[in-house]
Amino acid sequence: MKIVTRIKAIENLNKYIGQDLGALAAEYNITVVKHGKQNKGWKGLVLERLAGLENNVSKAPNGLSFELKSVSFIHRNNELLPKETMAISMINPEELKHDSFFNSHTWAKLKSLVFCAVAWNGASSKKSKLVSVTSFDFAAEDDLIKEIEKDYEFIRNKLIKNGFSSLTGKDGKWIQARTKGAGHGSVSRAFYARKKLVKRIFDISK
C-alpha cells in the first residue's frame, strides 16, 4: 500500500494553489450541493484527494503522519484574513492536568498539521480557491511556540486550581479553551487557534 507523508502531501497540494476546489470536486465526483444544501465537508474531501489520499493510500506512521485543516480566508481592506478560529483538539480534563505542553495531544496535533487556506465566497458558493498550503513545522526554539506553550500552561494551571468550569475563551494570546458544541449549556471544551495565530501560520508560508 502506498504511504503519503506530510511533506509529500504538501508537495502534492502545492500543485493546486490558485485552483478552484469546486471545479476539482466535479472531477473527483465529490458532491458540493445536495438537496439544495451545501455538503459541509466537501472541501476537506477534495483536499484529501489532492494530497494523494485515495482508497488504496494511507497516511504515514507516527512521526511523519499529518492532519489536513482547511480554514476560510476573506479579503478585507486589500488583505487576506482568516474568517474564523481553528479547532485544534478536544480537552480531556484529566489529560490536561497530567500532560505538559510538549507531551500533550494539543502539541501533537499542531506539529502534524497541514494547513490549507481557502478563499471564502459565501455560505452557498460552489467555488473556493486554494490560497496557500503550509505546515506547523516551527523550530523548537521559536518564540511563537514558547508563547503558545505559555498559553497552554496558563490554561492547564487554571484547570488544576479552579476546575474545568473555570476555563474560558478569554484566556490565551494565541490559543484558547472554549466551549464546543451547539447551544447554551454545552460543557465540552476544546483548544482553538485564535484568528491571529491562523494568520501567523499563513504568513510564515509566504
mmCIF file with all atom_site columns, N, CA and C in Angstrom, residues 4-5 30 51-52 117 153 160 181:
data_model
loop_
_atom_site.group_PDB
_atom_site.id
_atom_site.type_symbol
_atom_site.label_atom_id
_atom_site.label_alt_id
_atom_site.label_comp_id
_atom_site.label_asym_id
_atom_site.label_entity_id
_atom_site.label_seq_id
_atom_site.pdbx_PDB_ins_code
_atom_site.Cartn_x
_atom_site.Cartn_y
_atom_site.Cartn_z
_atom_site.occupancy
_atom_site.B_iso_or_equiv
_atom_site.pdbx_formal_charge
_atom_site.auth_seq_id
_atom_site.auth_comp_id
_atom_site.auth_asym_id
_atom_site.auth_atom_id
_atom_site.pdbx_PDB_model_num
ATOM 1  N N  . VAL A 1 4   ? 1.554   8.169  2.169  1.00 0.00 ? 4   VAL A N  1
ATOM 2  C CA . VAL A 1 4   ? 1.771   9.597  1.926  1.00 0.00 ? 4   VAL A CA 1
ATOM 3  C C  . VAL A 1 4   ? 2.236   10.257 3.221  1.00 0.00 ? 4   VAL A C  1
ATOM 4  N N  . THR A 1 5   ? 3.423   10.855 3.194  1.00 0.00 ? 5   THR A N  1
ATOM 5  C CA . THR A 1 5   ? 3.937   11.581 4.353  1.00 0.00 ? 5   THR A CA 1
ATOM 6  C C  . THR A 1 5   ? 3.431   13.022 4.320  1.00 0.00 ? 5   THR A C  1
ATOM 7  N N  . ILE A 1 30  ? -17.157 14.514 -6.288 1.00 0.00 ? 30  ILE A N  1
ATOM 8  C CA . ILE A 1 30  ? -17.476 14.859 -4.903 1.00 0.00 ? 30  ILE A CA 1
ATOM 9  C C  . ILE A 1 30  ? -18.625 15.859 -4.913 1.00 0.00 ? 30  ILE A C  1
ATOM 10 N N  . ALA A 1 51  ? -4.154  15.827 -1.870 1.00 0.00 ? 51  ALA A N  1
ATOM 11 C CA . ALA A 1 51  ? -2.968  15.479 -1.074 1.00 0.00 ? 51  ALA A CA 1
ATOM 12 C C  . ALA A 1 51  ? -2.422  14.106 -1.442 1.00 0.00 ? 51  ALA A C  1
ATOM 13 N N  . GLY A 1 52  ? -3.252  13.312 -2.126 1.00 0.00 ? 52  GLY A N  1
ATOM 14 C CA . GLY A 1 52  ? -2.813  11.985 -2.546 1.00 0.00 ? 52  GLY A CA 1
ATOM 15 C C  . GLY A 1 52  ? -3.432  10.858 -1.760 1.00 0.00 ? 52  GLY A C  1
ATOM 16 N N  . ALA A 1 117 ? -5.256  27.113 3.420  1.00 0.00 ? 117 ALA A N  1
ATOM 17 C CA . ALA A 1 117 ? -6.051  28.337 3.398  1.00 0.00 ? 117 ALA A CA 1
ATOM 18 C C  . ALA A 1 117 ? -6.888  28.349 2.124  1.00 0.00 ? 117 ALA A C  1
ATOM 19 N N  . GLU A 1 153 ? 0.008   26.293 29.344 1.00 0.00 ? 153 GLU A N  1
ATOM 20 C CA . GLU A 1 153 ? 0.315   26.055 30.753 1.00 0.00 ? 153 GLU A CA 1
ATOM 21 C C  . GLU A 1 153 ? -0.531  26.945 31.666 1.00 0.00 ? 153 GLU A C  1
ATOM 22 N N  . ILE A 1 160 ? -6.274  23.119 37.038 1.00 0.00 ? 160 ILE A N  1
ATOM 23 C CA . ILE A 1 160 ? -5.837  22.440 38.259 1.00 0.00 ? 160 ILE A CA 1
ATOM 24 C C  . ILE A 1 160 ? -6.307  23.192 39.506 1.00 0.00 ? 160 ILE A C  1
ATOM 25 N N  . GLY A 1 181 ? -19.656 22.819 20.755 1.00 0.00 ? 181 GLY A N  1
ATOM 26 C CA . GLY A 1 181 ? -20.967 22.184 20.681 1.00 0.00 ? 181 GLY A CA 1
ATOM 27 C C  . GLY A 1 181 ? -22.057 23.224 20.578 1.00 0.00 ? 181 GLY A C  1
#
